[in-house]
Amino acid sequence: MIREIFEIKDKSLAGRIGEIITAHGKIRTPTLFPVINPIRQEVSLEVIKNIGFEAIITNAYILKKHMEKEALEKGIHKLMGFEGPIVTDSGGYQILEYGRVDVTPEEIVIFQENIGSDIAVILDVPTGGYAGYEEAKWTVEETIRRAIISLKFMKKDKTLWIFPVQGGKYLDLLEYHARKALELPYDIVSIGSPTQILEKYDYATIIHMIATVKKVLPPSIPVHLFGAGHPMFIPFAVALGVDTFDSASYILYAKDERLIFPHGTMRLKELSEIPCSCPICSKFAPQELMEMNKDERIKCIAIHNLYAIMQEIRRVRQAIKENTLWDLLEERSRCHPSLFKAFKTLIQYKKYLEQHHPISKAEVHGIFLYDILSIHRPEITYYHSRLLDNYKPTLHKGIAIVFLNIEEKPLTRTEFYMNIREALEKNNLKNVHIMVFMPYFGIVPEELCETFPLSQHEKEYDDIVLNYTIDIAEEYFRKNANAYSKILLVVIEKDIKLAESLQKKIRPILGNVEILTYKKTLSEVISEILSHVMGNSTVRSSL
Ligand SMILES: [Zn+2]
């Protein structure tokens, strides 16, 4: 990788907003390149451009086969009637469909540069979704061989070149192939042939494939995912770091009278209303679409489908900007069980996501926590590693006062806290550490309580979350057993059960764990805490 053609503007999880710089202008990412049929195109390129697609993709192999002379004479932009960036595919997909193509890797490289493609692909050998291991391995080796040969025929003055990574569902092959990308001077990496896997709604496998390739590559390389065009899956792929997509789904679904929505796909005949406000759906009711002649109907549905895809792309970009991509994934994971599975698969890569996720941005948005799955979002995992791996309490054999379920945030700004600190000060009690037991986060020591997102979150939780949180608290006290000689759990009466569970877990580590329940005034609570701290407690466990 040599040329700097990609600029990252913003990030969320491992997803990014960026710009790919081509000879015909910048392409804002994440985005999708609609597949344009050079022979017969139902939706005009002007309409596609006006919907918001800045770049398109077409097939150089078909162009070469059917209109080579014209393409070479006019150049691809004039031929297609599109002044923006044009991506060309090489015929690799045709190999997958028909087994072979009658063009050599050299010919298609030279042809793509000669017609002026802005982004082009070498003639790879797609693995597909059904190949056995040995066959998959061969497709990888052969694609690498072709990638090396093809370099000799590239002028690379205007065209950006895609290095296709193959290997299908075999992750060791994908990783091996992706590492080759680091050795060869290509501009963009693509992950090949997920189409057959996507057709089976096997999103989880694609998650593994993307994560495997992305973990090998530096962030500076843009990554393209071939043939994945359903908006349902776009947020998940983007979250892992895919920048561009291409798909003919808008027209293929339209021909099948299916409408694409960010949440799924519906058949026209099943719709009594269309839950969409695009220009097509604003103008026509389902019945009117049904009554149109077929060509007109296909065109209208295709336009709707393009709007739906662009709507989701914009939604994803805005989520990256707000740093709320995780929230979008949680929402979208409920659209289909296979997406829910994809989401849980993505959680396996939480360390990778945390590495790339900007924990806080200049413009801070609070986070929402719903259930045990929310525990894996990077803000929480980041806090856990900060608490358990990097944070060290400064006291020795001191007393920990742990408040359970303090809802006011942050602790250090509450009247309660300030009064206790003042009282401890007055009595010259120094070896005392105040902290909160906070669902999802575990233990929040007073020094950390103002860090993001401890005060910037809204939550709902259940016993599963509380048990997980207790485990985090246990780990904290285990790691810092020398810091404390006594722990005082301060809790309102209704949460006594929670305090008892916590006590049960910490007792084996630090024998002296007491529970103080309270229901009286602030000053009475404080004096009770003080008497515990001073060690002259009359062993009243309740006020
Ligand atoms: Zn619509």
PDB file of N, CA and C in Angstrom, residues 91-153:
ATOM      1  N   GLY A  91     -15.090  -9.247 -13.823  1.00  0.00           N
ATOM      2  CA  GLY A  91     -15.584 -10.502 -14.391  1.00  0.00           C
ATOM      3  C   GLY A  91     -15.406 -11.653 -13.421  1.00  0.00           C
ATOM      4  N   GLY A  92     -14.835 -11.356 -12.282  1.00  0.00           N
ATOM      5  CA  GLY A  92     -14.668 -12.387 -11.257  1.00  0.00           C
ATOM      6  C   GLY A  92     -16.008 -13.001 -10.879  1.00  0.00           C
ATOM      7  N   TYR A  93     -17.017 -12.149 -10.785  1.00  0.00           N
ATOM      8  CA  TYR A  93     -18.341 -12.644 -10.414  1.00  0.00           C
ATOM      9  C   TYR A  93     -18.899 -13.590 -11.481  1.00  0.00           C
ATOM     10  N   GLN A  94     -18.553 -13.287 -12.744  1.00  0.00           N
ATOM     11  CA  GLN A  94     -18.995 -14.155 -13.840  1.00  0.00           C
ATOM     12  C   GLN A  94     -18.329 -15.535 -13.727  1.00  0.00           C
ATOM     13  N   ILE A  95     -17.088 -15.550 -13.210  1.00  0.00           N
ATOM     14  CA  ILE A  95     -16.418 -16.841 -12.987  1.00  0.00           C
ATOM     15  C   ILE A  95     -17.224 -17.658 -11.971  1.00  0.00           C
ATOM     16  N   LEU A  96     -17.683 -16.947 -10.943  1.00  0.00           N
ATOM     17  CA  LEU A  96     -18.469 -17.610  -9.903  1.00  0.00           C
ATOM     18  C   LEU A  96     -19.781 -18.164 -10.487  1.00  0.00           C
ATOM     19  N   GLU A  97     -20.375 -17.371 -11.392  1.00  0.00           N
ATOM     20  CA  GLU A  97     -21.658 -17.759 -11.984  1.00  0.00           C
ATOM     21  C   GLU A  97     -21.511 -18.834 -13.055  1.00  0.00           C
ATOM     22  N   TYR A  98     -20.537 -18.643 -13.966  1.00  0.00           N
ATOM     23  CA  TYR A  98     -20.460 -19.509 -15.156  1.00  0.00           C
ATOM     24  C   TYR A  98     -19.220 -20.398 -15.190  1.00  0.00           C
ATOM     25  N   GLY A  99     -18.349 -20.272 -14.187  1.00  0.00           N
ATOM     26  CA  GLY A  99     -17.187 -21.147 -14.138  1.00  0.00           C
ATOM     27  C   GLY A  99     -15.954 -20.594 -14.827  1.00  0.00           C
ATOM     28  N   ARG A 100     -16.139 -19.813 -15.903  1.00  0.00           N
ATOM     29  CA  ARG A 100     -14.972 -19.268 -16.577  1.00  0.00           C
ATOM     30  C   ARG A 100     -15.345 -18.002 -17.345  1.00  0.00           C
ATOM     31  N   VAL A 101     -14.339 -17.229 -17.724  1.00  0.00           N
ATOM     32  CA  VAL A 101     -14.559 -16.074 -18.599  1.00  0.00           C
ATOM     33  C   VAL A 101     -13.500 -16.111 -19.701  1.00  0.00           C
ATOM     34  N   ASP A 102     -13.848 -15.552 -20.876  1.00  0.00           N
ATOM     35  CA  ASP A 102     -12.868 -15.591 -21.953  1.00  0.00           C
ATOM     36  C   ASP A 102     -12.074 -14.292 -22.057  1.00  0.00           C
ATOM     37  N   VAL A 103     -11.367 -14.010 -20.971  1.00  0.00           N
ATOM     38  CA  VAL A 103     -10.474 -12.852 -20.960  1.00  0.00           C
ATOM     39  C   VAL A 103      -9.327 -13.189 -20.014  1.00  0.00           C
ATOM     40  N   THR A 104      -8.143 -12.675 -20.296  1.00  0.00           N
ATOM     41  CA  THR A 104      -7.015 -12.979 -19.409  1.00  0.00           C
ATOM     42  C   THR A 104      -6.891 -11.886 -18.346  1.00  0.00           C
ATOM     43  N   PRO A 105      -6.232 -12.207 -17.231  1.00  0.00           N
ATOM     44  CA  PRO A 105      -6.040 -11.184 -16.191  1.00  0.00           C
ATOM     45  C   PRO A 105      -5.339  -9.935 -16.743  1.00  0.00           C
ATOM     46  N   GLU A 106      -4.370 -10.131 -17.635  1.00  0.00           N
ATOM     47  CA  GLU A 106      -3.637  -8.992 -18.197  1.00  0.00           C
ATOM     48  C   GLU A 106      -4.558  -8.107 -19.023  1.00  0.00           C
ATOM     49  N   GLU A 107      -5.342  -8.761 -19.909  1.00  0.00           N
ATOM     50  CA  GLU A 107      -6.234  -8.005 -20.804  1.00  0.00           C
ATOM     51  C   GLU A 107      -7.198  -7.113 -20.028  1.00  0.00           C
ATOM     52  N   ILE A 108      -7.762  -7.675 -18.954  1.00  0.00           N
ATOM     53  CA  ILE A 108      -8.796  -6.914 -18.243  1.00  0.00           C
ATOM     54  C   ILE A 108      -8.179  -5.767 -17.426  1.00  0.00           C
ATOM     55  N   VAL A 109      -6.938  -5.947 -16.984  1.00  0.00           N
ATOM     56  CA  VAL A 109      -6.246  -4.854 -16.282  1.00  0.00           C
ATOM     57  C   VAL A 109      -6.007  -3.691 -17.240  1.00  0.00           C
ATOM     58  N   ILE A 110      -5.443  -4.018 -18.393  1.00  0.00           N
ATOM     59  CA  ILE A 110      -5.129  -2.974 -19.382  1.00  0.00           C
ATOM     60  C   ILE A 110      -6.407  -2.283 -19.860  1.00  0.00           C
ATOM     61  N   PHE A 111      -7.439  -3.078 -20.094  1.00  0.00           N
ATOM     62  CA  PHE A 111      -8.716  -2.526 -20.569  1.00  0.00           C
ATOM     63  C   PHE A 111      -9.304  -1.540 -19.553  1.00  0.00           C
ATOM     64  N   GLN A 112      -9.297  -1.914 -18.299  1.00  0.00           N
ATOM     65  CA  GLN A 112      -9.903  -1.042 -17.276  1.00  0.00           C
ATOM     66  C   GLN A 112      -9.171   0.292 -17.172  1.00  0.00           C
ATOM     67  N   GLU A 113      -7.851   0.254 -17.289  1.00  0.00           N
ATOM     68  CA  GLU A 113      -7.120   1.525 -17.247  1.00  0.00           C
ATOM     69  C   GLU A 113      -7.369   2.331 -18.517  1.00  0.00           C
ATOM     70  N   ASN A 114      -7.428   1.651 -19.644  1.00  0.00           N
ATOM     71  CA  ASN A 114      -7.616   2.355 -20.920  1.00  0.00           C
ATOM     72  C   ASN A 114      -8.988   3.022 -21.051  1.00  0.00           C
ATOM     73  N   ILE A 115     -10.000   2.441 -20.418  1.00  0.00           N
ATOM     74  CA  ILE A 115     -11.313   3.103 -20.501  1.00  0.00           C
ATOM     75  C   ILE A 115     -11.473   4.153 -19.392  1.00  0.00           C
ATOM     76  N   GLY A 116     -10.487   4.225 -18.504  1.00  0.00           N
ATOM     77  CA  GLY A 116     -10.502   5.300 -17.500  1.00  0.00           C
ATOM     78  C   GLY A 116     -11.284   4.997 -16.231  1.00  0.00           C
ATOM     79  N   SER A 117     -11.296   3.736 -15.811  1.00  0.00           N
ATOM     80  CA  SER A 117     -11.958   3.406 -14.535  1.00  0.00           C
ATOM     81  C   SER A 117     -11.278   4.165 -13.393  1.00  0.00           C
ATOM     82  N   ASP A 118     -12.080   4.648 -12.473  1.00  0.00           N
ATOM     83  CA  ASP A 118     -11.494   5.333 -11.313  1.00  0.00           C
ATOM     84  C   ASP A 118     -11.015   4.322 -10.278  1.00  0.00           C
ATOM     85  N   ILE A 119     -11.782   3.276 -10.120  1.00  0.00           N
ATOM     86  CA  ILE A 119     -11.397   2.186  -9.213  1.00  0.00           C
ATOM     87  C   ILE A 119     -11.636   0.882  -9.971  1.00  0.00           C
ATOM     88  N   ALA A 120     -10.644   0.004  -9.986  1.00  0.00           N
ATOM     89  CA  ALA A 120     -10.776  -1.213 -10.773  1.00  0.00           C
ATOM     90  C   ALA A 120     -10.334  -2.429  -9.970  1.00  0.00           C
ATOM     91  N   VAL A 121     -10.768  -3.582 -10.436  1.00  0.00           N
ATOM     92  CA  VAL A 121     -10.455  -4.846  -9.751  1.00  0.00           C
ATOM     93  C   VAL A 121      -9.714  -5.769 -10.709  1.00  0.00           C
ATOM     94  N   ILE A 122      -8.729  -6.462 -10.207  1.00  0.00           N
ATOM     95  CA  ILE A 122      -8.064  -7.468 -11.040  1.00  0.00           C
ATOM     96  C   ILE A 122      -9.010  -8.657 -11.230  1.00  0.00           C
ATOM     97  N   LEU A 123      -8.676  -9.506 -12.165  1.00  0.00           N
ATOM     98  CA  LEU A 123      -9.515 -10.695 -12.403  1.00  0.00           C
ATOM     99  C   LEU A 123      -9.192 -11.759 -11.348  1.00  0.00           C
ATOM    100  N   ASP A 124      -9.971 -11.720 -10.296  1.00  0.00           N
ATOM    101  CA  ASP A 124      -9.737 -12.675  -9.204  1.00  0.00           C
ATOM    102  C   ASP A 124     -10.541 -13.954  -9.438  1.00  0.00           C
ATOM    103  N   VAL A 125     -10.328 -14.918  -8.572  1.00  0.00           N
ATOM    104  CA  VAL A 125     -11.129 -16.147  -8.636  1.00  0.00           C
ATOM    105  C   VAL A 125     -11.919 -16.251  -7.334  1.00  0.00           C
ATOM    106  N   PRO A 126     -13.186 -15.876  -7.377  1.00  0.00           N
ATOM    107  CA  PRO A 126     -13.968 -15.869  -6.139  1.00  0.00           C
ATOM    108  C   PRO A 126     -14.118 -17.270  -5.550  1.00  0.00           C
ATOM    109  N   THR A 127     -14.046 -17.316  -4.236  1.00  0.00           N
ATOM    110  CA  THR A 127     -14.172 -18.604  -3.554  1.00  0.00           C
ATOM    111  C   THR A 127     -15.620 -19.079  -3.541  1.00  0.00           C
ATOM    112  N   GLY A 128     -16.528 -18.140  -3.352  1.00  0.00           N
ATOM    113  CA  GLY A 128     -17.943 -18.515  -3.265  1.00  0.00           C
ATOM    114  C   GLY A 128     -18.272 -19.119  -1.915  1.00  0.00           C
ATOM    115  N   GLY A 129     -19.524 -19.438  -1.735  1.00  0.00           N
ATOM    116  CA  GLY A 129     -19.976 -19.915  -0.427  1.00  0.00           C
ATOM    117  C   GLY A 129     -19.979 -21.432  -0.293  1.00  0.00           C
ATOM    118  N   TYR A 130     -19.731 -22.142  -1.399  1.00  0.00           N
ATOM    119  CA  TYR A 130     -19.885 -23.601  -1.344  1.00  0.00           C
ATOM    120  C   TYR A 130     -18.578 -24.365  -1.488  1.00  0.00           C
ATOM    121  N   ALA A 131     -17.467 -23.649  -1.698  1.00  0.00           N
ATOM    122  CA  ALA A 131     -16.198 -24.330  -1.968  1.00  0.00           C
ATOM    123  C   ALA A 131     -15.709 -25.104  -0.749  1.00  0.00           C
ATOM    124  N   GLY A 132     -15.096 -26.272  -1.012  1.00  0.00           N
ATOM    125  CA  GLY A 132     -14.432 -27.015   0.057  1.00  0.00           C
ATOM    126  C   GLY A 132     -13.111 -26.335   0.373  1.00  0.00           C
ATOM    127  N   TYR A 133     -12.418 -26.818   1.404  1.00  0.00           N
ATOM    128  CA  TYR A 133     -11.208 -26.134   1.857  1.00  0.00           C
ATOM    129  C   TYR A 133     -10.125 -26.087   0.778  1.00  0.00           C
ATOM    130  N   GLU A 134      -9.866 -27.225   0.145  1.00  0.00           N
ATOM    131  CA  GLU A 134      -8.780 -27.286  -0.846  1.00  0.00           C
ATOM    132  C   GLU A 134      -9.058 -26.371  -2.033  1.00  0.00           C
ATOM    133  N   GLU A 135     -10.330 -26.381  -2.449  1.00  0.00           N
ATOM    134  CA  GLU A 135     -10.717 -25.526  -3.568  1.00  0.00           C
ATOM    135  C   GLU A 135     -10.570 -24.046  -3.165  1.00  0.00           C
ATOM    136  N   ALA A 136     -11.001 -23.751  -1.945  1.00  0.00           N
ATOM    137  CA  ALA A 136     -10.895 -22.366  -1.450  1.00  0.00           C
ATOM    138  C   ALA A 136      -9.437 -21.927  -1.420  1.00  0.00           C
ATOM    139  N   LYS A 137      -8.581 -22.846  -0.987  1.00  0.00           N
ATOM    140  CA  LYS A 137      -7.156 -22.547  -0.895  1.00  0.00           C
ATOM    141  C   LYS A 137      -6.586 -22.243  -2.289  1.00  0.00           C
ATOM    142  N   TRP A 138      -7.067 -23.017  -3.256  1.00  0.00           N
ATOM    143  CA  TRP A 138      -6.604 -22.787  -4.624  1.00  0.00           C
ATOM    144  C   TRP A 138      -7.031 -21.393  -5.113  1.00  0.00           C
ATOM    145  N   THR A 139      -8.293 -21.007  -4.811  1.00  0.00           N
ATOM    146  CA  THR A 139      -8.766 -19.682  -5.265  1.00  0.00           C
ATOM    147  C   THR A 139      -7.916 -18.569  -4.652  1.00  0.00           C
ATOM    148  N   VAL A 140      -7.484 -18.784  -3.419  1.00  0.00           N
ATOM    149  CA  VAL A 140      -6.642 -17.778  -2.746  1.00  0.00           C
ATOM    150  C   VAL A 140      -5.281 -17.692  -3.438  1.00  0.00           C
ATOM    151  N   GLU A 141      -4.645 -18.850  -3.632  1.00  0.00           N
ATOM    152  CA  GLU A 141      -3.312 -18.862  -4.247  1.00  0.00           C
ATOM    153  C   GLU A 141      -3.355 -18.290  -5.665  1.00  0.00           C
ATOM    154  N   GLU A 142      -4.401 -18.686  -6.394  1.00  0.00           N
ATOM    155  CA  GLU A 142      -4.514 -18.228  -7.779  1.00  0.00           C
ATOM    156  C   GLU A 142      -4.783 -16.711  -7.833  1.00  0.00           C
ATOM    157  N   THR A 143      -5.606 -16.221  -6.916  1.00  0.00           N
ATOM    158  CA  THR A 143      -5.879 -14.778  -6.888  1.00  0.00           C
ATOM    159  C   THR A 143      -4.613 -14.000  -6.522  1.00  0.00           C
ATOM    160  N   ILE A 144      -3.817 -14.539  -5.602  1.00  0.00           N
ATOM    161  CA  ILE A 144      -2.557 -13.881  -5.243  1.00  0.00           C
ATOM    162  C   ILE A 144      -1.621 -13.865  -6.456  1.00  0.00           C
ATOM    163  N   ARG A 145      -1.542 -15.013  -7.131  1.00  0.00           N
ATOM    164  CA  ARG A 145      -0.671 -15.105  -8.308  1.00  0.00           C
ATOM    165  C   ARG A 145      -1.080 -14.053  -9.345  1.00  0.00           C
ATOM    166  N   ARG A 146      -2.383 -13.949  -9.558  1.00  0.00           N
ATOM    167  CA  ARG A 146      -2.874 -12.978 -10.537  1.00  0.00           C
ATOM    168  C   ARG A 146      -2.632 -11.541 -10.079  1.00  0.00           C
ATOM    169  N   ALA A 147      -2.736 -11.323  -8.777  1.00  0.00           N
ATOM    170  CA  ALA A 147      -2.506  -9.964  -8.249  1.00  0.00           C
ATOM    171  C   ALA A 147      -1.060  -9.539  -8.506  1.00  0.00           C
ATOM    172  N   ILE A 148      -0.144 -10.488  -8.388  1.00  0.00           N
ATOM    173  CA  ILE A 148       1.281 -10.173  -8.611  1.00  0.00           C
ATOM    174  C   ILE A 148       1.538  -9.919 -10.105  1.00  0.00           C
ATOM    175  N   ILE A 149       1.003 -10.811 -10.961  1.00  0.00           N
ATOM    176  CA  ILE A 149       1.176 -10.628 -12.414  1.00  0.00           C
ATOM    177  C   ILE A 149       0.554  -9.304 -12.869  1.00  0.00           C
ATOM    178  N   SER A 150      -0.654  -9.048 -12.380  1.00  0.00           N
ATOM    179  CA  SER A 150      -1.411  -7.878 -12.850  1.00  0.00           C
ATOM    180  C   SER A 150      -0.668  -6.573 -12.609  1.00  0.00           C
ATOM    181  N   LEU A 151       0.105  -6.533 -11.520  1.00  0.00           N
ATOM    182  CA  LEU A 151       0.852  -5.305 -11.190  1.00  0.00           C
ATOM    183  C   LEU A 151       1.727  -4.850 -12.356  1.00  0.00           C
ATOM    184  N   LYS A 152       2.266  -5.827 -13.100  1.00  0.00           N
ATOM    185  CA  LYS A 152       3.179  -5.501 -14.204  1.00  0.00           C
ATOM    186  C   LYS A 152       2.484  -4.747 -15.330  1.00  0.00           C
ATOM    187  N   PHE A 153       1.161  -4.877 -15.403  1.00  0.00           N
ATOM    188  CA  PHE A 153       0.436  -4.276 -16.517  1.00  0.00           C
ATOM    189  C   PHE A 153      -0.265  -2.980 -16.122  1.00  0.00           C
TER     190      PHE A 153
END
